[in-house]
Amino acid sequence: MVEENNSDLINEAQKFFEKGKYNQAESILNQLILRNHKEPLIFHMLGTIYYDRGKFNKAVRAFKRALEIDPGFTDASVGLSIILNDLGRYDEGKHIFDEAHQRLEKKKQQTDPYINEKFAIKHDELGELYSQYKKYNDALEQFYKARNLSSRKAEISLKIVDCYQKLGADQKAIKELEKIIQAFPSFETARLRLAKIYVSKNQRQLARQQWEKVLENNPENKKAKDLLRQLDSGKQIELT
């Protein structure tokens, strides 16, 4: 009977939690803890509530408790790694996240797009963080992982291109852009970026081909029109 009552309380707390009624949810969750009920979901919800209130240290303890009970609790791992990054504990956050990712792969369960996207978002965030600190090789590693897991392949590929350009590796940037265009022929941003690199390398006819392709797909693209006009007039091409 006690176990059934605990299950009812968890369900009730979860309903409040999902509706954003954190005060009510917290009250029930604390009751369950006083009963010594060891369910990782309890501590995961508490960790999220504490994080929302800016109580980061309490949130860290709650998420860690969830992982002590169930090391494979993915949501708690992701939540903990996000908080650690917010606190500037980047290496620790990355370690937690990578461990969770490795455990998930070892299980060899059926691919879950929702879980993959959550991991992709985290890799993407870490890539952005490394980019901010000009650690472009580390950023590349994270962006490649994000792209492999995410459905946002074109968007993340452009971040990979950015890193290669910052590293002065234009040929690698070109190859990445060519792959994007092959997969997404109507992706105008990729074609414009590729044309920009060609202009910087004085390969104007290759740039022309990309601008013309953009206008084939979208005759109203002002940027491609203006750049082609500058090319035909023999003026210096203004790239922004």
mmCIF file of C-alpha atoms in Angstrom, residues 48 58 71 75 78 112 130 137 142 149 169 175 193 196 237 240:
data_model
loop_
_atom_site.group_PDB
_atom_site.id
_atom_site.type_symbol
_atom_site.label_atom_id
_atom_site.label_comp_id
_atom_site.label_asym_id
_atom_site.label_seq_id
_atom_site.Cartn_x
_atom_site.Cartn_y
_atom_site.Cartn_z
ATOM 1 C CA THR A 48 15.303 21.195 -12.472
ATOM 2 C CA LYS A 58 21.299 22.445 -4.638
ATOM 3 C CA PRO A 71 23.857 6.251 -13.584
ATOM 4 C CA ASP A 75 18.023 13.623 -18.442
ATOM 5 C CA VAL A 78 22.276 16.428 -19.421
ATOM 6 C CA ASP A 112 15.646 7.395 -30.351
ATOM 7 C CA TYR A 130 34.891 26.422 -27.560
ATOM 8 C CA ASN A 137 39.741 22.284 -33.151
ATOM 9 C CA GLN A 142 31.786 18.928 -30.897
ATOM 10 C CA LEU A 149 23.106 13.111 -34.094
ATOM 11 C CA ALA A 169 41.699 25.866 -43.800
ATOM 12 C CA LYS A 175 34.643 20.693 -49.215
ATOM 13 C CA ARG A 193 29.257 31.361 -48.474
ATOM 14 C CA LYS A 196 32.463 34.382 -50.984
ATOM 15 C CA ILE A 237 33.220 42.979 -55.285
ATOM 16 C CA THR A 240 29.971 41.482 -46.238
#
